[in-house]
């Protein structure tokens, strides 16, 4: 998963640099491994990309250089590596200077047939510098354009017609910007205005700046071309003839709570609140304190507590400076990080003995198992007995039974708790007194308040994938 951002403006405004950085900060949750940008003032381009967060990579030296160049077009990406490594070569944007011009591309999502796509390009004599889907997409577009007289819109059409997958992307030349979205519409993508500039971003929270406004979502199969002379062209290149496949895991877990749920103007936080309420109706409890897993479980926990009139209390405090654990490689590393990342507020035991822990999803079950273990260790150390305590767990989404091939880095199939174990087995593994997941019809009853559930991808909950895919090998 990643975040893309950028602008195209008819004239330079020094505040554009600040706005560009702000967009990056607002999309930091979508990727914390790399940040990169390519920009052009219409005559020359500049670029940087490196490991680290926006504040580390877009440092004073790079910001000063950016401002000095006065770019009229800029594209950027916050990266969370799903294909390719975290080295600068795999980071985005990818750029190329050819005899006929300069091109750079950044995108968000994954190609489920990536290996095959790379082999096809290599068979045509293309040299690949990384194993990253952003590079594959750039090179596929350029091949397609070359076969159509250099027309980049036709190159994007060829990409869409031949390449299944999730890609919300942006392509730039020295004077033009193309913003495009795959025909399934897996990942969100918005276009809007900031003063005179056309701006775009992966999530609506990147428009939370006084002068920014969202015009609309980029449609599945659409490209929008803008240039520094004020030109604009919108074309629906492919109408896939199937329902959209908006990733339902975005509003469950990934997106910021103050972002929109795709084209619906309601917040992701409300979606999560409704999931918690539905979970409460399906699996209610009495006389318990509701405990959220911070941060993404908090809205579902609030919904659960509100629906049943229960108190909600913080039991686990999260250190915000440690990254999302499921992005880290290696099980012992992940377990250590959970222990470093959370502490237990034992003062809650002065008032409560029965708890229901609510989280948005359960992937490997590592975090939940360690948190319950940490809580019990602390409680027993304080002189309580296990039989004095009750720990129930409620998950505000159905069991995850399949990997994602569209940009969410869920682990290998055999690492997914629910792909190998029954609910009762997982309950025992995590040490809970009871465990229950939201049902799939329950999830759809919430999704229905935002759009027809058929327009959401549910593949990781059902195993029914909307496109062909190759099983991932790392
Ligand atoms: Fe989202 Fe799951 Fe579909 Fe991946 S498989 S796009 S995580 S709903």
PDB file of N, CA and C in Angstrom, residues 220-310:
ATOM      1  N   UNK A 220     -12.882   4.617 -12.237  1.00  0.00           N
ATOM      2  CA  UNK A 220     -12.162   3.429 -12.701  1.00  0.00           C
ATOM      3  C   UNK A 220     -12.035   3.464 -14.220  1.00  0.00           C
ATOM      4  N   UNK A 221     -10.853   3.176 -14.732  1.00  0.00           N
ATOM      5  CA  UNK A 221     -10.631   3.166 -16.180  1.00  0.00           C
ATOM      6  C   UNK A 221     -10.503   4.551 -16.787  1.00  0.00           C
ATOM      7  N   UNK A 222     -10.340   5.577 -15.953  1.00  0.00           N
ATOM      8  CA  UNK A 222     -10.283   6.959 -16.466  1.00  0.00           C
ATOM      9  C   UNK A 222      -8.857   7.508 -16.398  1.00  0.00           C
ATOM     10  N   UNK A 223      -8.554   8.416 -17.317  1.00  0.00           N
ATOM     11  CA  UNK A 223      -7.327   9.208 -17.225  1.00  0.00           C
ATOM     12  C   UNK A 223      -7.712  10.682 -17.306  1.00  0.00           C
ATOM     13  N   UNK A 224      -7.065  11.487 -16.495  1.00  0.00           N
ATOM     14  CA  UNK A 224      -7.248  12.940 -16.569  1.00  0.00           C
ATOM     15  C   UNK A 224      -5.879  13.544 -16.882  1.00  0.00           C
ATOM     16  N   UNK A 225      -5.817  14.283 -17.998  1.00  0.00           N
ATOM     17  CA  UNK A 225      -4.551  14.914 -18.412  1.00  0.00           C
ATOM     18  C   UNK A 225      -4.647  16.414 -18.185  1.00  0.00           C
ATOM     19  N   UNK A 226      -3.660  16.961 -17.503  1.00  0.00           N
ATOM     20  CA  UNK A 226      -3.596  18.424 -17.353  1.00  0.00           C
ATOM     21  C   UNK A 226      -2.187  18.873 -17.736  1.00  0.00           C
ATOM     22  N   UNK A 227      -2.060  20.155 -18.104  1.00  0.00           N
ATOM     23  CA  UNK A 227      -0.716  20.625 -18.439  1.00  0.00           C
ATOM     24  C   UNK A 227      -0.485  22.023 -17.874  1.00  0.00           C
ATOM     25  N   UNK A 228       0.733  22.494 -17.968  1.00  0.00           N
ATOM     26  CA  UNK A 228       1.086  23.761 -17.318  1.00  0.00           C
ATOM     27  C   UNK A 228       0.559  24.973 -18.099  1.00  0.00           C
ATOM     28  N   UNK A 229       0.001  24.737 -19.316  1.00  0.00           N
ATOM     29  CA  UNK A 229      -0.610  25.827 -20.077  1.00  0.00           C
ATOM     30  C   UNK A 229      -2.107  25.931 -19.785  1.00  0.00           C
ATOM     31  N   UNK A 230      -2.593  25.132 -18.835  1.00  0.00           N
ATOM     32  CA  UNK A 230      -4.013  25.214 -18.456  1.00  0.00           C
ATOM     33  C   UNK A 230      -4.902  24.221 -19.186  1.00  0.00           C
ATOM     34  N   UNK A 231      -4.333  23.370 -20.040  1.00  0.00           N
ATOM     35  CA  UNK A 231      -5.135  22.376 -20.760  1.00  0.00           C
ATOM     36  C   UNK A 231      -5.627  21.268 -19.836  1.00  0.00           C
ATOM     37  N   UNK A 232      -6.791  20.718 -20.164  1.00  0.00           N
ATOM     38  CA  UNK A 232      -7.322  19.603 -19.358  1.00  0.00           C
ATOM     39  C   UNK A 232      -8.172  18.704 -20.247  1.00  0.00           C
ATOM     40  N   UNK A 233      -8.007  17.409 -20.089  1.00  0.00           N
ATOM     41  CA  UNK A 233      -8.738  16.430 -20.885  1.00  0.00           C
ATOM     42  C   UNK A 233      -9.106  15.278 -19.966  1.00  0.00           C
ATOM     43  N   UNK A 234     -10.360  14.823 -20.018  1.00  0.00           N
ATOM     44  CA  UNK A 234     -10.798  13.708 -19.168  1.00  0.00           C
ATOM     45  C   UNK A 234     -11.320  12.620 -20.080  1.00  0.00           C
ATOM     46  N   UNK A 235     -10.801  11.414 -19.943  1.00  0.00           N
ATOM     47  CA  UNK A 235     -11.272  10.334 -20.832  1.00  0.00           C
ATOM     48  C   UNK A 235     -11.452   9.044 -20.070  1.00  0.00           C
ATOM     49  N   UNK A 236     -12.618   8.448 -20.259  1.00  0.00           N
ATOM     50  CA  UNK A 236     -12.862   7.109 -19.709  1.00  0.00           C
ATOM     51  C   UNK A 236     -12.360   6.134 -20.761  1.00  0.00           C
ATOM     52  N   UNK A 237     -11.241   5.489 -20.514  1.00  0.00           N
ATOM     53  CA  UNK A 237     -10.589   4.668 -21.539  1.00  0.00           C
ATOM     54  C   UNK A 237     -11.164   3.269 -21.608  1.00  0.00           C
ATOM     55  N   UNK A 238     -11.511   2.744 -20.452  1.00  0.00           N
ATOM     56  CA  UNK A 238     -11.979   1.359 -20.396  1.00  0.00           C
ATOM     57  C   UNK A 238     -13.194   1.335 -19.482  1.00  0.00           C
ATOM     58  N   UNK A 239     -14.271   0.786 -19.986  1.00  0.00           N
ATOM     59  CA  UNK A 239     -15.421   0.580 -19.122  1.00  0.00           C
ATOM     60  C   UNK A 239     -15.510  -0.921 -18.925  1.00  0.00           C
ATOM     61  N   UNK A 240     -15.101  -1.378 -17.770  1.00  0.00           N
ATOM     62  CA  UNK A 240     -14.793  -2.797 -17.600  1.00  0.00           C
ATOM     63  C   UNK A 240     -16.005  -3.714 -17.707  1.00  0.00           C
ATOM     64  N   UNK A 241     -17.210  -3.197 -17.526  1.00  0.00           N
ATOM     65  CA  UNK A 241     -18.388  -4.046 -17.636  1.00  0.00           C
ATOM     66  C   UNK A 241     -18.551  -4.993 -16.464  1.00  0.00           C
ATOM     67  N   UNK A 242     -17.882  -4.708 -15.379  1.00  0.00           N
ATOM     68  CA  UNK A 242     -18.084  -5.505 -14.160  1.00  0.00           C
ATOM     69  C   UNK A 242     -18.225  -4.525 -13.005  1.00  0.00           C
ATOM     70  N   UNK A 243     -18.770  -4.987 -11.849  1.00  0.00           N
ATOM     71  CA  UNK A 243     -18.878  -4.051 -10.730  1.00  0.00           C
ATOM     72  C   UNK A 243     -17.498  -3.553 -10.331  1.00  0.00           C
ATOM     73  N   UNK A 244     -17.474  -2.374  -9.706  1.00  0.00           N
ATOM     74  CA  UNK A 244     -16.207  -1.880  -9.173  1.00  0.00           C
ATOM     75  C   UNK A 244     -15.701  -2.825  -8.098  1.00  0.00           C
ATOM     76  N   UNK A 245     -14.446  -2.703  -7.761  1.00  0.00           N
ATOM     77  CA  UNK A 245     -13.860  -3.572  -6.733  1.00  0.00           C
ATOM     78  C   UNK A 245     -13.083  -2.703  -5.749  1.00  0.00           C
ATOM     79  N   UNK A 246     -13.804  -1.843  -5.068  1.00  0.00           N
ATOM     80  CA  UNK A 246     -13.144  -0.963  -4.091  1.00  0.00           C
ATOM     81  C   UNK A 246     -12.715  -1.804  -2.898  1.00  0.00           C
ATOM     82  N   UNK A 247     -11.476  -1.672  -2.521  1.00  0.00           N
ATOM     83  CA  UNK A 247     -10.957  -2.487  -1.415  1.00  0.00           C
ATOM     84  C   UNK A 247     -11.721  -2.161  -0.128  1.00  0.00           C
ATOM     85  N   UNK A 248     -12.401  -3.149   0.432  1.00  0.00           N
ATOM     86  CA  UNK A 248     -13.187  -2.888   1.646  1.00  0.00           C
ATOM     87  C   UNK A 248     -12.283  -2.819   2.883  1.00  0.00           C
ATOM     88  N   UNK A 249     -11.040  -3.274   2.708  1.00  0.00           N
ATOM     89  CA  UNK A 249     -10.095  -3.204   3.834  1.00  0.00           C
ATOM     90  C   UNK A 249      -9.602  -1.768   4.056  1.00  0.00           C
ATOM     91  N   UNK A 250      -9.762  -0.922   3.039  1.00  0.00           N
ATOM     92  CA  UNK A 250      -9.376   0.497   3.226  1.00  0.00           C
ATOM     93  C   UNK A 250     -10.191   1.115   4.360  1.00  0.00           C
ATOM     94  N   UNK A 251     -11.553   1.104   4.274  1.00  0.00           N
ATOM     95  CA  UNK A 251     -12.283   1.698   5.401  1.00  0.00           C
ATOM     96  C   UNK A 251     -12.255   0.852   6.673  1.00  0.00           C
ATOM     97  N   UNK A 252     -12.021  -0.445   6.568  1.00  0.00           N
ATOM     98  CA  UNK A 252     -11.951  -1.264   7.797  1.00  0.00           C
ATOM     99  C   UNK A 252     -10.701  -0.902   8.595  1.00  0.00           C
ATOM    100  N   UNK A 253      -9.567  -0.785   7.902  1.00  0.00           N
ATOM    101  CA  UNK A 253      -8.293  -0.679   8.618  1.00  0.00           C
ATOM    102  C   UNK A 253      -7.370   0.435   8.113  1.00  0.00           C
ATOM    103  N   UNK A 254      -7.212   0.520   6.788  1.00  0.00           N
ATOM    104  CA  UNK A 254      -6.054   1.237   6.290  1.00  0.00           C
ATOM    105  C   UNK A 254      -6.205   2.756   6.243  1.00  0.00           C
ATOM    106  N   UNK A 255      -7.342   3.207   5.777  1.00  0.00           N
ATOM    107  CA  UNK A 255      -7.514   4.649   5.550  1.00  0.00           C
ATOM    108  C   UNK A 255      -7.586   5.398   6.878  1.00  0.00           C
ATOM    109  N   UNK A 256      -7.290   6.694   6.817  1.00  0.00           N
ATOM    110  CA  UNK A 256      -7.410   7.515   8.021  1.00  0.00           C
ATOM    111  C   UNK A 256      -8.884   7.721   8.352  1.00  0.00           C
ATOM    112  N   UNK A 257      -9.233   7.768   9.645  1.00  0.00           N
ATOM    113  CA  UNK A 257     -10.659   7.883   9.992  1.00  0.00           C
ATOM    114  C   UNK A 257     -11.324   9.151   9.481  1.00  0.00           C
ATOM    115  N   UNK A 258     -10.512  10.196   9.191  1.00  0.00           N
ATOM    116  CA  UNK A 258     -11.112  11.433   8.688  1.00  0.00           C
ATOM    117  C   UNK A 258     -11.103  11.494   7.165  1.00  0.00           C
ATOM    118  N   UNK A 259     -10.817  10.366   6.506  1.00  0.00           N
ATOM    119  CA  UNK A 259     -10.935  10.303   5.045  1.00  0.00           C
ATOM    120  C   UNK A 259     -12.346   9.874   4.660  1.00  0.00           C
ATOM    121  N   UNK A 260     -12.705  10.154   3.407  1.00  0.00           N
ATOM    122  CA  UNK A 260     -14.003   9.709   2.891  1.00  0.00           C
ATOM    123  C   UNK A 260     -13.967   8.212   2.565  1.00  0.00           C
ATOM    124  N   UNK A 261     -15.143   7.590   2.590  1.00  0.00           N
ATOM    125  CA  UNK A 261     -15.253   6.197   2.118  1.00  0.00           C
ATOM    126  C   UNK A 261     -15.494   6.273   0.603  1.00  0.00           C
ATOM    127  N   UNK A 262     -14.397   6.290  -0.146  1.00  0.00           N
ATOM    128  CA  UNK A 262     -14.443   6.404  -1.597  1.00  0.00           C
ATOM    129  C   UNK A 262     -15.308   7.610  -2.001  1.00  0.00           C
ATOM    130  N   UNK A 263     -16.297   7.410  -2.890  1.00  0.00           N
ATOM    131  CA  UNK A 263     -17.045   8.582  -3.373  1.00  0.00           C
ATOM    132  C   UNK A 263     -18.102   9.047  -2.386  1.00  0.00           C
ATOM    133  N   UNK A 264     -18.376   8.232  -1.365  1.00  0.00           N
ATOM    134  CA  UNK A 264     -19.332   8.659  -0.342  1.00  0.00           C
ATOM    135  C   UNK A 264     -18.647   9.713   0.536  1.00  0.00           C
ATOM    136  N   UNK A 265     -19.358  10.779   0.846  1.00  0.00           N
ATOM    137  CA  UNK A 265     -18.705  11.864   1.587  1.00  0.00           C
ATOM    138  C   UNK A 265     -18.587  11.553   3.073  1.00  0.00           C
ATOM    139  N   UNK A 266     -19.221  10.454   3.522  1.00  0.00           N
ATOM    140  CA  UNK A 266     -19.143  10.144   4.953  1.00  0.00           C
ATOM    141  C   UNK A 266     -17.740   9.617   5.304  1.00  0.00           C
ATOM    142  N   UNK A 267     -17.381   9.827   6.584  1.00  0.00           N
ATOM    143  CA  UNK A 267     -16.019   9.492   7.020  1.00  0.00           C
ATOM    144  C   UNK A 267     -15.812   7.996   7.230  1.00  0.00           C
ATOM    145  N   UNK A 268     -14.566   7.585   7.058  1.00  0.00           N
ATOM    146  CA  UNK A 268     -14.149   6.220   7.389  1.00  0.00           C
ATOM    147  C   UNK A 268     -14.443   5.912   8.870  1.00  0.00           C
ATOM    148  N   UNK A 269     -14.269   6.912   9.736  1.00  0.00           N
ATOM    149  CA  UNK A 269     -14.540   6.704  11.170  1.00  0.00           C
ATOM    150  C   UNK A 269     -15.969   6.257  11.402  1.00  0.00           C
ATOM    151  N   UNK A 270     -16.907   6.813  10.613  1.00  0.00           N
ATOM    152  CA  UNK A 270     -18.315   6.419  10.750  1.00  0.00           C
ATOM    153  C   UNK A 270     -18.498   4.966  10.299  1.00  0.00           C
ATOM    154  N   UNK A 271     -17.840   4.594   9.216  1.00  0.00           N
ATOM    155  CA  UNK A 271     -17.892   3.202   8.729  1.00  0.00           C
ATOM    156  C   UNK A 271     -17.467   2.261   9.853  1.00  0.00           C
ATOM    157  N   UNK A 272     -16.363   2.609  10.523  1.00  0.00           N
ATOM    158  CA  UNK A 272     -15.838   1.737  11.597  1.00  0.00           C
ATOM    159  C   UNK A 272     -16.784   1.726  12.794  1.00  0.00           C
ATOM    160  N   UNK A 273     -17.367   2.868  13.091  1.00  0.00           N
ATOM    161  CA  UNK A 273     -18.342   2.938  14.181  1.00  0.00           C
ATOM    162  C   UNK A 273     -19.512   1.984  13.884  1.00  0.00           C
ATOM    163  N   UNK A 274     -19.979   2.005  12.642  1.00  0.00           N
ATOM    164  CA  UNK A 274     -21.096   1.133  12.254  1.00  0.00           C
ATOM    165  C   UNK A 274     -20.698  -0.344  12.312  1.00  0.00           C
ATOM    166  N   UNK A 275     -19.449  -0.633  11.962  1.00  0.00           N
ATOM    167  CA  UNK A 275     -18.982  -2.031  12.078  1.00  0.00           C
ATOM    168  C   UNK A 275     -19.047  -2.474  13.540  1.00  0.00           C
ATOM    169  N   UNK A 276     -18.611  -1.593  14.440  1.00  0.00           N
ATOM    170  CA  UNK A 276     -18.637  -1.916  15.866  1.00  0.00           C
ATOM    171  C   UNK A 276     -20.054  -2.134  16.358  1.00  0.00           C
ATOM    172  N   UNK A 277     -20.985  -1.310  15.885  1.00  0.00           N
ATOM    173  CA  UNK A 277     -22.392  -1.448  16.299  1.00  0.00           C
ATOM    174  C   UNK A 277     -22.973  -2.770  15.797  1.00  0.00           C
ATOM    175  N   UNK A 278     -22.661  -3.107  14.538  1.00  0.00           N
ATOM    176  CA  UNK A 278     -23.167  -4.366  13.981  1.00  0.00           C
ATOM    177  C   UNK A 278     -22.573  -5.562  14.736  1.00  0.00           C
ATOM    178  N   UNK A 279     -21.298  -5.457  15.060  1.00  0.00           N
ATOM    179  CA  UNK A 279     -20.634  -6.515  15.835  1.00  0.00           C
ATOM    180  C   UNK A 279     -21.323  -6.677  17.198  1.00  0.00           C
ATOM    181  N   UNK A 280     -21.696  -5.566  17.802  1.00  0.00           N
ATOM    182  CA  UNK A 280     -22.377  -5.611  19.107  1.00  0.00           C
ATOM    183  C   UNK A 280     -23.729  -6.302  18.978  1.00  0.00           C
ATOM    184  N   UNK A 281     -24.422  -6.051  17.864  1.00  0.00           N
ATOM    185  CA  UNK A 281     -25.727  -6.709  17.679  1.00  0.00           C
ATOM    186  C   UNK A 281     -25.542  -8.203  17.455  1.00  0.00           C
ATOM    187  N   UNK A 282     -24.460  -8.576  16.777  1.00  0.00           N
ATOM    188  CA  UNK A 282     -24.236 -10.005  16.501  1.00  0.00           C
ATOM    189  C   UNK A 282     -23.672 -10.740  17.713  1.00  0.00           C
ATOM    190  N   UNK A 283     -22.764 -10.103  18.442  1.00  0.00           N
ATOM    191  CA  UNK A 283     -22.085 -10.780  19.569  1.00  0.00           C
ATOM    192  C   UNK A 283     -22.040  -9.864  20.792  1.00  0.00           C
ATOM    193  N   UNK A 284     -23.208  -9.664  21.440  1.00  0.00           N
ATOM    194  CA  UNK A 284     -23.231  -8.729  22.573  1.00  0.00           C
ATOM    195  C   UNK A 284     -22.627  -9.330  23.840  1.00  0.00           C
ATOM    196  N   UNK A 285     -22.220  -8.461  24.727  1.00  0.00           N
ATOM    197  CA  UNK A 285     -21.758  -8.872  26.063  1.00  0.00           C
ATOM    198  C   UNK A 285     -22.339  -7.889  27.075  1.00  0.00           C
ATOM    199  N   UNK A 286     -22.433  -8.339  28.311  1.00  0.00           N
ATOM    200  CA  UNK A 286     -22.938  -7.451  29.378  1.00  0.00           C
ATOM    201  C   UNK A 286     -21.852  -7.268  30.424  1.00  0.00           C
ATOM    202  N   UNK A 287     -21.967  -6.212  31.178  1.00  0.00           N
ATOM    203  CA  UNK A 287     -21.102  -5.975  32.344  1.00  0.00           C
ATOM    204  C   UNK A 287     -19.617  -6.102  32.014  1.00  0.00           C
ATOM    205  N   UNK A 288     -19.209  -5.489  30.935  1.00  0.00           N
ATOM    206  CA  UNK A 288     -17.782  -5.503  30.569  1.00  0.00           C
ATOM    207  C   UNK A 288     -17.341  -4.077  30.244  1.00  0.00           C
ATOM    208  N   UNK A 289     -16.059  -3.830  30.389  1.00  0.00           N
ATOM    209  CA  UNK A 289     -15.492  -2.572  29.896  1.00  0.00           C
ATOM    210  C   UNK A 289     -14.962  -2.833  28.480  1.00  0.00           C
ATOM    211  N   UNK A 290     -15.287  -1.942  27.570  1.00  0.00           N
ATOM    212  CA  UNK A 290     -14.839  -2.098  26.173  1.00  0.00           C
ATOM    213  C   UNK A 290     -13.458  -1.467  26.045  1.00  0.00           C
ATOM    214  N   UNK A 291     -12.521  -2.254  25.506  1.00  0.00           N
ATOM    215  CA  UNK A 291     -11.127  -1.814  25.389  1.00  0.00           C
ATOM    216  C   UNK A 291     -10.749  -1.772  23.904  1.00  0.00           C
ATOM    217  N   UNK A 292     -10.378  -0.610  23.372  1.00  0.00           N
ATOM    218  CA  UNK A 292      -9.954  -0.565  21.963  1.00  0.00           C
ATOM    219  C   UNK A 292      -8.488  -0.965  21.803  1.00  0.00           C
ATOM    220  N   UNK A 293      -8.155  -1.520  20.643  1.00  0.00           N
ATOM    221  CA  UNK A 293      -6.737  -1.624  20.269  1.00  0.00           C
ATOM    222  C   UNK A 293      -6.428  -0.350  19.489  1.00  0.00           C
ATOM    223  N   UNK A 294      -5.548   0.480  20.034  1.00  0.00           N
ATOM    224  CA  UNK A 294      -5.241   1.731  19.320  1.00  0.00           C
ATOM    225  C   UNK A 294      -4.361   1.455  18.091  1.00  0.00           C
ATOM    226  N   UNK A 295      -4.495   2.237  17.004  1.00  0.00           N
ATOM    227  CA  UNK A 295      -5.484   3.274  16.850  1.00  0.00           C
ATOM    228  C   UNK A 295      -6.672   2.798  16.007  1.00  0.00           C
ATOM    229  N   UNK A 296      -6.418   1.856  15.093  1.00  0.00           N
ATOM    230  CA  UNK A 296      -7.452   1.585  14.100  1.00  0.00           C
ATOM    231  C   UNK A 296      -8.651   0.845  14.682  1.00  0.00           C
ATOM    232  N   UNK A 297      -8.525   0.242  15.889  1.00  0.00           N
ATOM    233  CA  UNK A 297      -9.678  -0.433  16.497  1.00  0.00           C
ATOM    234  C   UNK A 297     -10.579   0.511  17.282  1.00  0.00           C
ATOM    235  N   UNK A 298     -10.146   1.782  17.423  1.00  0.00           N
ATOM    236  CA  UNK A 298     -10.840   2.674  18.372  1.00  0.00           C
ATOM    237  C   UNK A 298     -12.272   2.992  17.944  1.00  0.00           C
ATOM    238  N   UNK A 299     -12.476   3.273  16.653  1.00  0.00           N
ATOM    239  CA  UNK A 299     -13.831   3.657  16.228  1.00  0.00           C
ATOM    240  C   UNK A 299     -14.793   2.476  16.317  1.00  0.00           C
ATOM    241  N   UNK A 300     -14.318   1.273  15.992  1.00  0.00           N
ATOM    242  CA  UNK A 300     -15.186   0.091  16.115  1.00  0.00           C
ATOM    243  C   UNK A 300     -15.522  -0.149  17.589  1.00  0.00           C
ATOM    244  N   UNK A 301     -14.548   0.060  18.462  1.00  0.00           N
ATOM    245  CA  UNK A 301     -14.793  -0.116  19.900  1.00  0.00           C
ATOM    246  C   UNK A 301     -15.823   0.904  20.391  1.00  0.00           C
ATOM    247  N   UNK A 302     -15.726   2.140  19.891  1.00  0.00           N
ATOM    248  CA  UNK A 302     -16.703   3.163  20.298  1.00  0.00           C
ATOM    249  C   UNK A 302     -18.102   2.746  19.851  1.00  0.00           C
ATOM    250  N   UNK A 303     -18.189   2.216  18.623  1.00  0.00           N
ATOM    251  CA  UNK A 303     -19.496   1.764  18.127  1.00  0.00           C
ATOM    252  C   UNK A 303     -20.029   0.619  18.967  1.00  0.00           C
ATOM    253  N   UNK A 304     -19.162  -0.323  19.309  1.00  0.00           N
ATOM    254  CA  UNK A 304     -19.572  -1.490  20.118  1.00  0.00           C
ATOM    255  C   UNK A 304     -20.092  -1.005  21.476  1.00  0.00           C
ATOM    256  N   UNK A 305     -19.325  -0.116  22.105  1.00  0.00           N
ATOM    257  CA  UNK A 305     -19.700   0.381  23.439  1.00  0.00           C
ATOM    258  C   UNK A 305     -21.006   1.177  23.370  1.00  0.00           C
ATOM    259  N   UNK A 306     -21.138   2.033  22.361  1.00  0.00           N
ATOM    260  CA  UNK A 306     -22.348   2.875  22.267  1.00  0.00           C
ATOM    261  C   UNK A 306     -23.582   2.013  22.049  1.00  0.00           C
ATOM    262  N   UNK A 307     -23.456   1.016  21.203  1.00  0.00           N
ATOM    263  CA  UNK A 307     -24.622   0.178  20.880  1.00  0.00           C
ATOM    264  C   UNK A 307     -25.150  -0.546  22.116  1.00  0.00           C
ATOM    265  N   UNK A 308     -24.259  -0.935  23.006  1.00  0.00           N
ATOM    266  CA  UNK A 308     -24.665  -1.734  24.169  1.00  0.00           C
ATOM    267  C   UNK A 308     -24.691  -0.912  25.466  1.00  0.00           C
ATOM    268  N   UNK A 309     -24.396   0.378  25.368  1.00  0.00           N
ATOM    269  CA  UNK A 309     -24.395   1.222  26.568  1.00  0.00           C
ATOM    270  C   UNK A 309     -23.325   0.807  27.566  1.00  0.00           C
ATOM    271  N   UNK A 310     -22.157   0.403  27.054  1.00  0.00           N
ATOM    272  CA  UNK A 310     -21.067  -0.059  27.923  1.00  0.00           C
ATOM    273  C   UNK A 310     -20.004   1.032  28.073  1.00  0.00           C
TER     274      UNK A 310
END
